[in-house]
Coordinates of C-alpha atoms in Angstrom, one line a residue:
Chain A
M1 CA -19.2 -9.6 -29.5
L2 CA -17.3 -7.9 -32.7
T3 CA -18.4 -4.5 -30.6
I4 CA -16.9 -6.2 -26.7
L5 CA -13.9 -7.0 -28.3
F6 CA -13.3 -3.7 -29.8
D7 CA -14.6 -1.0 -26.8
G8 CA -12.7 -4.0 -24.8
F9 CA -9.7 -3.0 -27.4
A10 CA -10.4 0.9 -26.8
Y11 CA -10.0 0.3 -23.2
G12 CA -6.9 -1.5 -23.3
M13 CA -5.2 1.2 -25.3
I14 CA -6.6 3.9 -22.9
L15 CA -4.9 1.3 -19.4
F16 CA -2.0 0.5 -21.9
V17 CA -1.5 5.0 -22.5
L18 CA -2.3 5.6 -18.8
A19 CA 0.7 2.7 -17.6
C20 CA 3.1 2.9 -19.8
G21 CA 3.8 6.4 -18.1
L22 CA 3.5 4.1 -15.0
S23 CA 5.9 1.8 -17.1
V24 CA 8.5 4.6 -17.8
T25 CA 9.2 5.5 -14.4
L26 CA 8.6 2.3 -12.6
G27 CA 10.0 -0.2 -15.6
L28 CA 13.1 2.1 -16.7
M29 CA 13.9 4.3 -13.8
N30 CA 13.2 1.2 -10.4
F31 CA 11.1 3.6 -8.8
I32 CA 7.1 2.8 -7.4
N33 CA 5.4 5.4 -8.0
L34 CA 2.1 4.5 -6.9
A35 CA 1.1 7.6 -7.1
H36 CA 0.7 7.9 -11.4
G37 CA -2.7 8.1 -10.7
A38 CA -2.9 11.2 -9.0
F39 CA -1.2 12.7 -12.4
A40 CA -3.1 10.9 -14.6
M41 CA -6.3 13.0 -12.6
A42 CA -4.6 15.7 -13.3
G43 CA -5.2 15.6 -16.5
G44 CA -8.4 14.5 -16.0
Y45 CA -9.4 17.8 -14.2
L46 CA -8.1 19.9 -16.2
T47 CA -9.7 19.2 -18.9
V48 CA -12.8 18.8 -16.6
V49 CA -12.6 22.7 -16.0
L50 CA -11.1 24.0 -19.4
M51 CA -14.2 22.3 -21.5
N52 CA -16.9 23.2 -18.6
R53 CA -15.2 26.5 -17.5
F54 CA -13.8 28.1 -20.1
G55 CA -15.8 26.3 -23.3
V56 CA -12.0 25.1 -24.6
S57 CA -12.1 23.0 -27.4
F58 CA -11.3 18.7 -26.4
F59 CA -8.4 19.5 -29.4
L60 CA -7.0 21.7 -27.4
C61 CA -7.1 19.8 -24.2
I62 CA -4.7 16.2 -25.6
P63 CA -1.8 18.7 -25.1
A64 CA -2.3 20.6 -23.1
G65 CA -3.2 17.6 -20.4
F66 CA 0.2 16.5 -21.6
L67 CA 2.1 20.0 -21.2
V68 CA 0.8 20.6 -17.0
S69 CA 1.3 16.9 -16.4
A70 CA 4.7 17.3 -17.6
A71 CA 5.7 19.8 -16.0
L72 CA 3.9 19.2 -12.9
G73 CA 5.7 16.2 -13.0
I74 CA 8.8 18.3 -13.6
L75 CA 7.8 20.6 -10.0
L76 CA 7.6 17.3 -7.7
E77 CA 10.8 15.3 -9.6
R78 CA 13.5 18.2 -8.7
T79 CA 11.4 19.4 -5.1
L80 CA 10.4 15.6 -4.1
Y81 CA 10.9 12.8 -5.8
V82 CA 14.5 13.4 -7.0
R83 CA 15.7 12.6 -3.1
L84 CA 13.6 9.6 -3.4
Y85 CA 15.8 7.7 -5.5
A86 CA 18.2 6.0 -3.5
R87 CA 16.1 4.7 -1.3
S88 CA 14.2 1.7 -0.3
H89 CA 11.2 0.8 -2.2
L90 CA 8.9 0.7 1.1
D91 CA 9.9 3.9 1.7
Q92 CA 9.1 4.5 -2.1
V93 CA 6.0 3.3 -1.9
L94 CA 4.9 5.7 1.7
F95 CA 6.0 7.9 -0.2
S96 CA 4.0 8.3 -3.1
I97 CA 1.0 6.7 -1.0
G98 CA 1.1 9.9 0.7
L99 CA 1.4 12.0 -2.1
V100 CA -2.0 10.1 -3.7
F101 CA -3.5 10.3 -0.3
M102 CA -2.9 14.6 -0.6
A103 CA -4.0 15.0 -4.5
V104 CA -8.2 12.6 -3.0
S105 CA -7.8 14.9 -0.8
G106 CA -6.8 18.3 -2.9
I107 CA -9.2 17.6 -5.2
D108 CA -11.9 16.9 -3.2
Y109 CA -12.0 20.1 -1.8
F110 CA -11.4 22.4 -4.5
M111 CA -13.3 20.6 -6.9
G112 CA -16.3 18.1 -4.6
A113 CA -16.1 14.6 -4.6
Q114 CA -18.9 14.1 -7.1
Q115 CA -18.1 12.3 -10.7
Q116 CA -17.3 15.1 -13.2
L117 CA -18.3 14.4 -16.9
I118 CA -17.3 16.1 -20.3
T119 CA -19.2 16.9 -23.6
L120 CA -17.1 15.0 -26.6
P121 CA -16.8 17.8 -30.0
P122 CA -19.9 16.7 -32.0
S123 CA -17.1 15.3 -34.0
L124 CA -15.9 12.2 -31.9
Q125 CA -20.0 11.5 -31.3
G126 CA -21.5 9.0 -33.2
R127 CA -20.9 5.5 -34.8
V128 CA -19.5 4.3 -37.7
N129 CA -20.5 1.1 -39.2
L130 CA -16.5 -0.2 -39.5
F131 CA -16.1 -4.1 -41.6
G132 CA -19.6 -5.1 -40.8
I133 CA -19.2 -3.4 -37.0
Q134 CA -20.7 -0.4 -35.4
V135 CA -18.0 1.7 -33.9
G136 CA -17.6 4.2 -31.4
V137 CA -16.1 7.4 -33.1
Y138 CA -14.2 8.4 -29.8
R139 CA -13.2 4.3 -29.6
L140 CA -11.6 4.2 -32.7
F141 CA -9.8 7.8 -31.6
V142 CA -8.8 7.3 -28.8
I143 CA -7.7 3.8 -30.6
A144 CA -6.0 5.6 -33.0
I145 CA -3.9 7.9 -30.8
C146 CA -2.6 5.3 -29.1
L147 CA -1.2 3.0 -31.5
V148 CA 0.6 6.3 -32.7
L149 CA 2.0 6.6 -29.7
A150 CA 2.9 3.5 -28.6
L151 CA 5.2 3.2 -31.6
A152 CA 7.3 6.3 -31.9
L153 CA 7.4 6.4 -27.6
Q154 CA 9.7 2.2 -28.7
L155 CA 11.0 4.5 -31.5
V156 CA 12.4 6.9 -28.6
L157 CA 13.9 4.8 -26.4
T158 CA 15.4 1.8 -29.2
R159 CA 16.9 4.6 -31.7
T160 CA 17.3 8.0 -30.5
R161 CA 20.5 9.2 -29.0
F162 CA 18.0 9.6 -25.3
G163 CA 17.4 6.4 -25.5
S164 CA 20.4 5.3 -25.1
Q165 CA 21.7 7.3 -22.7
L166 CA 19.3 7.1 -20.7
R167 CA 19.0 3.5 -20.6
A168 CA 23.0 3.4 -19.7
A169 CA 21.6 6.3 -17.3
V170 CA 18.9 3.6 -16.0
D171 CA 21.9 0.9 -15.6
D172 CA 24.7 2.8 -13.3
A173 CA 24.0 5.9 -13.2
R174 CA 28.2 6.8 -12.2
V175 CA 29.8 5.0 -15.7
A176 CA 26.6 7.0 -17.2
R177 CA 27.8 10.3 -15.4
G178 CA 31.4 9.6 -16.0
L179 CA 31.1 9.3 -19.7
G180 CA 29.7 13.6 -19.3
I181 CA 25.5 11.8 -20.0
N182 CA 24.0 14.8 -18.0
V183 CA 22.0 11.7 -15.8
S184 CA 19.8 14.2 -13.6
L185 CA 18.5 16.1 -16.0
I186 CA 17.6 12.8 -18.4
F187 CA 15.9 11.7 -15.3
T188 CA 13.9 14.8 -14.7
F189 CA 12.9 14.6 -18.0
T190 CA 12.0 10.9 -18.5
F191 CA 9.8 11.5 -15.5
A192 CA 8.2 14.3 -17.0
F193 CA 7.2 12.2 -19.5
G194 CA 6.0 9.7 -18.0
S195 CA 4.2 11.7 -15.4
G196 CA 2.9 14.0 -18.7
L197 CA 1.6 10.3 -20.9
A198 CA -0.1 10.0 -17.7
G199 CA -2.2 13.3 -18.1
L200 CA -3.0 12.4 -21.4
G201 CA -4.4 10.1 -20.7
G202 CA -6.1 10.8 -17.4
V203 CA -7.4 13.8 -20.8
L204 CA -9.1 10.7 -23.3
G205 CA -10.1 8.3 -20.5
A206 CA -12.5 10.4 -18.2
E207 CA -14.7 10.0 -21.4
I208 CA -14.8 6.7 -20.8
L209 CA -13.3 5.8 -17.0
G210 CA -15.2 9.2 -15.6
M211 CA -13.3 11.2 -13.1
D212 CA -13.7 11.6 -9.7
P213 CA -11.2 11.5 -6.7
T214 CA -10.4 8.2 -6.5
F215 CA -9.9 8.3 -9.4
P216 CA -5.7 8.2 -8.8
L217 CA -6.5 4.9 -6.0
K218 CA -9.2 2.6 -8.2
F219 CA -7.1 2.9 -10.7
M220 CA -3.8 2.6 -8.8
I221 CA -4.8 -1.3 -9.4
Y222 CA -5.6 -1.4 -13.4
F223 CA -1.8 0.2 -13.3
L224 CA 0.0 -1.8 -11.5
V225 CA -1.7 -5.0 -13.1
V226 CA -0.9 -3.9 -16.3
I227 CA 1.9 -3.7 -15.2
S228 CA 3.0 -6.6 -13.3
V229 CA 1.2 -8.3 -15.3
G230 CA 3.6 -7.0 -19.0
G231 CA 6.3 -6.9 -17.3
T232 CA 8.7 -3.4 -17.2
T233 CA 11.4 -4.2 -20.0
T234 CA 10.1 -4.1 -22.6
L235 CA 6.7 -1.8 -24.2
T236 CA 5.8 -4.5 -26.2
G237 CA 5.1 -6.1 -22.8
P238 CA 2.5 -3.2 -21.0
L239 CA 1.0 -3.1 -24.6
L240 CA -0.4 -5.4 -25.4
A241 CA -1.1 -6.6 -20.9
S242 CA -3.3 -3.7 -21.1
I243 CA -5.5 -4.8 -24.8
L244 CA -5.6 -8.3 -22.6
L245 CA -6.5 -6.7 -19.6
G246 CA -9.1 -4.0 -20.9
I247 CA -10.3 -7.3 -23.4
A248 CA -11.1 -9.2 -20.6
D249 CA -12.5 -6.4 -18.3
V250 CA -15.3 -6.0 -20.3
A251 CA -16.1 -9.2 -21.8
G252 CA -16.2 -10.3 -17.4
K253 CA -18.1 -7.7 -17.2
Y254 CA -21.2 -7.7 -19.9
Y255 CA -21.0 -12.0 -20.1
V256 CA -20.2 -12.6 -15.9
P257 CA -21.3 -9.9 -14.6
T258 CA -21.5 -11.5 -11.2
V259 CA -17.4 -11.9 -11.1
G260 CA -16.6 -9.2 -11.6
S261 CA -13.2 -7.8 -11.6
F262 CA -11.9 -10.7 -9.2
I263 CA -10.7 -12.3 -13.3
I264 CA -8.6 -9.1 -13.4
Y265 CA -7.4 -10.0 -10.3
T266 CA -7.1 -13.8 -10.5
I267 CA -5.0 -13.3 -14.2
M268 CA -3.1 -10.7 -12.1
V269 CA -2.3 -14.0 -9.6
V270 CA -1.5 -16.1 -11.7
V271 CA 0.3 -14.5 -13.8
L272 CA 2.6 -13.9 -11.7
I273 CA 2.8 -16.9 -9.4
L274 CA 4.2 -18.5 -13.4
R275 CA 6.6 -15.2 -14.6
P276 CA 7.3 -13.2 -11.6
Q277 CA 9.0 -10.8 -14.0
G278 CA 5.5 -10.8 -16.4
L279 CA 4.8 -12.4 -19.4
F280 CA 7.0 -10.2 -21.6
G281 CA 9.9 -9.2 -18.7
R282 CA 12.9 -10.7 -18.8
A283 CA 14.7 -11.7 -15.6
T284 CA 17.2 -9.3 -14.0
T285 CA 19.6 -9.7 -12.1
R286 CA 18.8 -6.4 -9.5
Chain B
M1 CA 27.8 9.7 35.2
S2 CA 28.7 6.0 33.1
L3 CA 25.9 4.5 35.4
L4 CA 23.0 6.6 34.1
S5 CA 24.8 5.8 30.5
S6 CA 24.4 2.1 31.3
Y7 CA 21.1 3.2 31.5
F8 CA 20.5 4.0 28.6
R9 CA 22.0 1.5 26.8
P10 CA 22.2 -1.5 29.4
D11 CA 24.7 -4.7 29.1
T12 CA 26.4 -3.6 25.5
A13 CA 29.8 -4.0 26.3
T14 CA 30.1 -7.8 25.7
A15 CA 28.4 -10.3 23.0
T16 CA 26.0 -11.2 24.5
G17 CA 24.8 -8.8 26.2
T18 CA 24.1 -7.3 22.8
L19 CA 21.9 -10.7 22.7
L20 CA 20.5 -10.1 25.4
A21 CA 20.1 -6.7 25.4
P22 CA 17.0 -6.2 23.9
A23 CA 15.9 -8.8 25.7
R24 CA 15.5 -7.5 28.9
W25 CA 12.5 -6.1 29.7
R26 CA 13.3 -1.9 30.8
P27 CA 10.8 -0.5 33.7
L28 CA 9.5 1.8 31.3
E29 CA 7.4 -1.2 29.1
I30 CA 6.7 -2.4 31.8
L31 CA 5.1 1.0 33.8
F32 CA 4.2 0.9 29.8
W33 CA 1.4 -2.6 30.7
L34 CA 0.8 -1.2 34.2
V35 CA -0.4 2.3 32.9
A36 CA -2.5 0.3 29.7
A37 CA -4.4 -1.7 32.4
S38 CA -5.0 0.3 35.4
L39 CA -6.7 2.7 32.5
L40 CA -9.1 0.5 32.7
W41 CA -10.5 2.3 35.8
L42 CA -9.1 5.9 35.2
A43 CA -10.4 6.7 31.6
P44 CA -13.6 4.0 32.1
S45 CA -15.3 7.1 29.0
K46 CA -12.6 6.4 26.7
V47 CA -12.2 2.4 27.1
L48 CA -13.7 2.4 24.0
L49 CA -11.1 4.7 22.0
L50 CA -8.5 2.1 23.8
N51 CA -10.2 -1.5 22.8
E52 CA -9.5 0.0 19.0
I53 CA -6.3 1.3 19.4
A54 CA -5.3 -1.7 20.9
I55 CA -6.5 -4.3 18.6
L56 CA -4.6 -1.9 16.2
A57 CA -1.7 -2.4 16.9
L58 CA -1.7 -5.9 17.3
F59 CA -2.4 -5.6 13.9
V60 CA 0.7 -3.2 13.0
L61 CA 2.0 -5.8 15.3
S62 CA 1.7 -8.6 12.6
L63 CA 2.8 -6.2 10.1
D64 CA 5.6 -5.4 11.7
L65 CA 7.0 -8.9 12.2
I66 CA 6.7 -9.0 8.2
L67 CA 7.8 -5.6 7.7
G68 CA 10.4 -4.9 9.9
Y69 CA 12.0 -8.3 10.8
A70 CA 12.5 -9.7 7.1
G71 CA 11.1 -7.5 4.5
I72 CA 8.0 -8.4 3.2
V73 CA 7.0 -5.7 1.9
S74 CA 3.0 -6.2 2.4
L75 CA 0.2 -4.1 0.6
G76 CA -2.3 -6.4 1.1
H77 CA -1.7 -7.6 4.9
G78 CA -5.4 -6.5 5.3
A79 CA -6.6 -9.9 3.8
F80 CA -5.8 -11.3 7.4
L81 CA -7.9 -8.9 9.4
G82 CA -10.2 -9.1 6.9
L83 CA -10.5 -13.5 7.0
G84 CA -10.4 -13.6 10.9
A85 CA -13.1 -10.4 11.9
Y86 CA -15.6 -12.7 9.0
V87 CA -13.8 -16.3 10.5
A88 CA -16.0 -15.2 14.2
G89 CA -17.9 -13.3 13.0
L90 CA -19.7 -16.6 10.8
L91 CA -19.1 -18.4 14.6
G92 CA -20.5 -16.1 17.0
K93 CA -23.2 -16.0 14.5
H94 CA -24.1 -18.9 14.3
G95 CA -23.6 -20.5 18.0
F96 CA -20.4 -20.8 18.9
T97 CA -20.0 -18.4 20.3
D98 CA -16.9 -18.4 22.5
P99 CA -14.9 -15.7 21.8
I100 CA -11.6 -17.6 22.6
A101 CA -12.4 -20.6 20.9
G102 CA -13.3 -18.0 18.1
L103 CA -9.6 -16.4 18.2
L104 CA -8.2 -19.5 17.6
V105 CA -9.8 -20.3 14.4
A106 CA -9.5 -16.9 13.8
G107 CA -6.5 -17.0 14.0
A108 CA -5.8 -21.4 12.5
V109 CA -7.4 -20.4 9.1
S110 CA -6.4 -17.1 8.5
G111 CA -2.6 -18.2 8.8
L112 CA -4.1 -21.2 7.3
L113 CA -4.3 -18.1 4.2
G114 CA -1.0 -16.9 4.8
F115 CA 0.8 -20.2 4.7
V116 CA 0.1 -20.9 1.6
T117 CA 0.0 -17.0 -0.2
S118 CA 3.2 -16.8 1.1
F119 CA 5.0 -19.4 -1.8
L120 CA 4.2 -16.2 -4.0
L121 CA 5.9 -14.0 -2.6
L122 CA 9.2 -16.3 -2.5
R123 CA 10.4 -14.5 -6.1
G124 CA 10.8 -11.9 -7.9
S125 CA 11.5 -8.3 -7.4
D126 CA 9.8 -5.8 -3.8
L127 CA 7.3 -5.4 -7.0
T128 CA 6.2 -8.1 -7.1
K129 CA 5.9 -8.7 -3.9
L130 CA 3.3 -5.4 -4.0
M131 CA 1.4 -6.2 -6.4
V132 CA 0.7 -10.3 -4.7
T133 CA 0.1 -9.0 -1.3
L134 CA -2.1 -6.4 -3.0
G135 CA -3.7 -9.1 -6.1
V136 CA -4.6 -11.9 -2.7
A137 CA -6.3 -8.3 -0.9
L138 CA -8.9 -7.7 -3.9
I139 CA -9.9 -11.7 -4.2
L140 CA -10.4 -11.8 -0.6
R141 CA -12.4 -8.6 -1.1
E142 CA -14.5 -9.5 -4.0
L143 CA -14.9 -13.3 -2.6
A144 CA -16.6 -11.6 0.3
N145 CA -18.3 -9.3 -2.2
K146 CA -19.4 -12.2 -4.2
F147 CA -21.1 -14.7 -1.4
S148 CA -23.4 -12.0 0.0
N149 CA -25.6 -14.7 1.1
I150 CA -22.8 -16.0 4.2
T151 CA -21.0 -12.5 4.4
G152 CA -23.8 -10.1 4.1
G153 CA -22.5 -8.4 1.6
A154 CA -22.4 -4.3 1.3
D155 CA -24.1 -4.6 4.4
G156 CA -21.8 -6.4 6.6
L157 CA -22.2 -9.4 8.7
T158 CA -25.5 -8.7 12.0
G159 CA -27.0 -11.3 14.5
V160 CA -22.7 -11.5 15.5
V161 CA -23.2 -13.4 19.2
I162 CA -20.3 -13.0 21.4
G163 CA -20.4 -15.6 24.5
P164 CA -18.7 -14.2 27.7
V165 CA -15.1 -14.5 28.1
L166 CA -13.8 -17.3 29.6
G167 CA -17.2 -17.9 30.3
L168 CA -17.0 -14.9 33.7
F169 CA -16.8 -11.9 31.5
E170 CA -19.8 -10.9 29.7
F171 CA -19.7 -8.1 27.2
D172 CA -20.9 -5.0 28.3
I173 CA -22.1 -1.8 25.8
F174 CA -19.7 0.3 27.9
G175 CA -16.8 -1.9 26.2
K176 CA -15.0 -2.3 30.2
T177 CA -14.2 -5.8 29.0
A178 CA -13.7 -5.1 25.6
Y179 CA -10.6 -3.4 26.5
A180 CA -9.6 -5.8 29.2
Y181 CA -10.2 -8.9 26.4
S182 CA -7.9 -7.0 23.2
L183 CA -5.7 -5.4 25.2
A184 CA -4.6 -9.2 27.0
V185 CA -5.0 -10.8 24.1
L186 CA -2.5 -8.2 22.6
F187 CA 0.0 -8.8 25.9
V188 CA -0.4 -12.1 25.6
L189 CA 0.9 -12.1 21.8
F190 CA 3.4 -9.1 22.6
Y191 CA 4.5 -10.9 25.3
V192 CA 5.4 -13.8 22.1
A193 CA 6.3 -11.6 19.6
R194 CA 8.7 -10.3 21.7
R195 CA 10.9 -13.5 22.4
L196 CA 10.7 -14.8 19.1
V197 CA 12.1 -11.6 17.7
N198 CA 15.1 -12.0 20.7
S199 CA 15.7 -15.4 19.7
P200 CA 18.0 -16.8 17.5
Y201 CA 15.3 -17.2 15.2
G202 CA 14.6 -13.3 15.4
L203 CA 18.0 -12.9 14.5
L204 CA 18.4 -15.1 11.2
L205 CA 15.5 -13.0 10.2
R206 CA 17.1 -9.5 10.3
A207 CA 20.2 -11.0 9.1
I208 CA 17.0 -12.6 6.8
K209 CA 16.2 -8.9 5.5
G210 CA 19.6 -7.4 5.3
N211 CA 21.1 -10.4 2.2
S212 CA 19.4 -12.6 1.8
L213 CA 21.7 -14.0 -0.8
R214 CA 24.2 -14.1 1.7
T215 CA 22.3 -16.4 4.2
G216 CA 21.3 -18.5 1.2
A217 CA 24.8 -19.1 1.3
M218 CA 25.5 -19.5 4.7
G219 CA 23.7 -22.7 4.6
V220 CA 20.0 -20.9 5.9
P221 CA 17.4 -22.3 4.8
T222 CA 16.1 -18.5 3.7
N223 CA 12.9 -19.4 2.4
R224 CA 11.6 -22.0 4.4
R225 CA 11.7 -19.0 8.0
L226 CA 10.1 -17.2 4.9
V227 CA 7.5 -18.9 5.0
Q228 CA 7.2 -19.2 8.7
I229 CA 6.9 -16.0 9.6
Y230 CA 4.5 -14.5 7.3
T231 CA 2.1 -17.5 8.5
I232 CA 2.4 -15.9 11.9
A233 CA 1.7 -12.8 11.0
A234 CA -1.2 -14.2 8.9
I235 CA -2.8 -16.2 12.4
Y236 CA -1.5 -12.4 14.5
A237 CA -3.7 -10.6 12.1
G238 CA -6.1 -12.4 12.0
I239 CA -7.1 -13.0 15.5
A240 CA -6.5 -8.5 15.5
G241 CA -9.2 -9.0 13.0
A242 CA -11.0 -11.4 15.2
L243 CA -11.3 -9.5 18.8
L244 CA -12.3 -6.1 15.8
A245 CA -15.3 -9.0 15.0
Q246 CA -16.4 -9.9 18.5
T247 CA -16.3 -7.0 20.1
S248 CA -17.3 -4.9 18.4
Q249 CA -19.8 -7.5 16.9
F250 CA -19.5 -6.6 13.4
V251 CA -18.1 -7.9 10.5
S252 CA -18.5 -4.8 7.1
L253 CA -16.6 -5.5 3.5
D254 CA -14.7 -2.1 5.6
V255 CA -12.0 -4.8 7.0
L256 CA -10.3 -5.7 3.9
D257 CA -10.6 -2.3 1.8
F258 CA -7.0 -1.5 0.7
H259 CA -6.7 2.0 3.8
R260 CA -6.4 -0.6 5.5
S261 CA -3.4 -2.4 4.3
A262 CA -1.9 1.3 3.5
D263 CA -3.0 2.2 7.3
A264 CA -1.4 -0.1 8.7
L265 CA 1.9 0.2 6.9
L266 CA 1.5 4.3 7.6
I267 CA 0.9 2.6 11.9
L268 CA 3.9 1.1 11.5
V269 CA 6.7 3.9 9.7
L270 CA 4.9 6.4 11.5
G271 CA 5.5 4.9 15.4
G272 CA 8.9 2.9 13.5
S273 CA 8.9 -0.1 12.0
G274 CA 11.6 -3.9 13.0
H275 CA 10.7 -2.6 17.2
L276 CA 7.6 -4.0 18.4
W277 CA 7.4 -0.7 20.3
G278 CA 6.9 0.8 17.2
A279 CA 4.1 -1.0 16.2
V280 CA 1.4 -0.2 19.4
I281 CA 3.2 3.8 20.2
G282 CA 2.8 4.4 16.3
S283 CA -0.9 2.9 16.9
I284 CA -1.7 5.1 19.5
A285 CA -0.4 8.4 18.1
F286 CA -1.8 7.6 14.9
K287 CA -5.5 7.3 16.5
F288 CA -5.5 10.6 18.7
M289 CA -4.0 12.4 15.1
Y290 CA -7.3 10.4 13.5
D291 CA -8.8 11.8 16.3
Y292 CA -7.6 15.5 16.4
L293 CA -7.9 15.9 12.8
A294 CA -11.1 14.4 12.5
A295 CA -12.7 16.9 14.8
I296 CA -11.3 19.7 12.5
T297 CA -11.6 18.6 9.0
P298 CA -13.8 16.1 9.0
Q299 CA -13.3 15.7 5.3
Y300 CA -10.1 16.0 4.4
W301 CA -7.8 14.8 7.2
Q302 CA -6.4 12.3 3.9
F303 CA -5.0 15.1 3.4
W304 CA -3.2 15.6 6.8
L305 CA -1.9 11.4 6.5
G306 CA -0.4 11.9 3.4
L307 CA 1.6 15.2 4.3
V308 CA 2.4 13.3 7.6
L309 CA 3.8 10.1 5.5
V310 CA 5.6 12.3 3.3
L311 CA 7.6 14.2 6.1
I312 CA 8.3 10.6 7.7
V313 CA 9.5 10.3 4.8
L314 CA 12.1 12.6 3.4
F315 CA 12.7 13.7 7.0
G316 CA 12.2 11.3 10.0
K317 CA 13.6 7.7 9.7
G318 CA 12.7 5.9 11.6
G319 CA 9.6 7.0 13.2
I320 CA 8.5 7.8 16.7
L321 CA 11.0 5.4 18.2
G322 CA 13.9 6.8 15.4
F323 CA 13.6 10.6 16.5
V324 CA 13.9 8.6 20.5
Q325 CA 16.8 6.6 20.0
V326 CA 18.9 9.9 18.6
A327 CA 17.3 12.2 21.3
R328 CA 18.7 9.8 23.6
D329 CA 22.1 8.8 22.3
W330 CA 22.6 12.7 22.1
L331 CA 21.9 13.0 25.7
A332 CA 23.6 9.6 26.5
H333 CA 26.6 11.4 24.8
R334 CA 26.3 14.5 26.5
L335 CA 26.0 12.8 29.8
K336 CA 28.8 11.2 29.0
Q337 CA 30.6 14.0 28.4
G338 CA 29.5 15.7 31.8
G339 CA 27.8 18.9 29.8
V340 CA 25.0 19.1 31.7
P341 CA 24.8 20.0 34.9

């Protein structure tokens, strides 16, 4: 029972890392980026290639996944995404679905359709006894990283100069520009950061979630559920929502396997009926 | 010259003319339906493909009603297609074999689901709408998967028996009856949709799409109108699903897949949304593109699909019809100037 709770918690934390990048682009920049999972897949596949072909240590893959996905984010933001900020949400949805289709086929072409496996370093394998429950070392490691990340992210957004510049740029780009804030640079940086977080989630999730070419489509729904249930105005919302969904999903699959992913979808629809802006979101005028 | 340019834009000089002009059938439109019907005899080897196109066009048409006219974004329109397909398939399996009655029942059931779920769409942002529609479609797919004793689950629903259309025309293996039947249904529903969107009701929908806050302030029951059009679109999609089930005499979980909804969106922007012909032309272009690309790269055709989608969003505003419009305006302008011999 407690083990399930713990596994669900770890699963939820990975969902959080994957989704909080999206909450940065979607919530802060108001861009519906369904291609978020593709950036996560980039991180995941990078790990697979680095570890299995070049024997790079898993610990090095973690920053590498972040940096490469972030670089990819900068590249795409500068060339493509920047043209779509002012467009309708429909255009953004179509554009990013197009990117997902391309990413899925591209990975299929280069890496094949099979599931990719990685072997964790010995120091992360096995289980330890923590307060009387058996917990996986890797899951403990993931939780620790994610908690640190969540805290750091929250501090950056609320306490730093960059955070307030970003919020100003989002609220009114024109006025922010007038105040001497380099809005397009901030947007590029933020997008890259969101993509980097996705890549990081992909690295950490490769072992637990599995990596295959359909990853962006399969998990797109989960990210969006986390974001829409948690609301996008704060980071606490997605954090609590991911934990809730992670536990509900793992417990649901364990106790009532016949119901499957039904639980998650139902939670989402019910939450959205009751609170369209998400459980923890504020109603915005936009 | 002025005669020619007025051919391109008939009767737009007066307000009444502006409102009535799009409602008038153009020669090209009539020609299209005549050609489509004559293909039954001209290209009998292609009728299976043509049947698929007709059904697809009907499905995309229903999405156009809510997206192109009312501005409701949906990622789960496939829910209604799938529900219609299962209803028609189950009716056929359990001895209720009249195709037209099956269509009507499937349309009614899908319409009911559309009516009930439309209330979920009245609040919240575009993202909320996307997620709720997607969620409804996913729940429906899970249900179809779980109740495999009814739906056949992953193996699909087999043993669907469909009687002759109107008691006269048996479905044959070549698909001639199927195409004629689907085309007739498409034509009737296209006609109805055309009347609908060119009526004051249709104009109102476009006003709501433009600014729902303002139409509300003008005293328009905005929410009620959105519920109505969403229900109508669901009926259309349900009928498209029923056609799919009846003409293939098979239903599988595939009808509820996410890619159905995504494809419909893609086809609509490919053809041009907010214009009923966009759905038809988009479906034709999509099917041919699919056949062509799948023949070259069977496994990776999705890549090219994604590329086309990205390019359309970036450069081709309005899809194929938008392009035609630009070309036509340019030509009309040139003719007016007398620059073309």
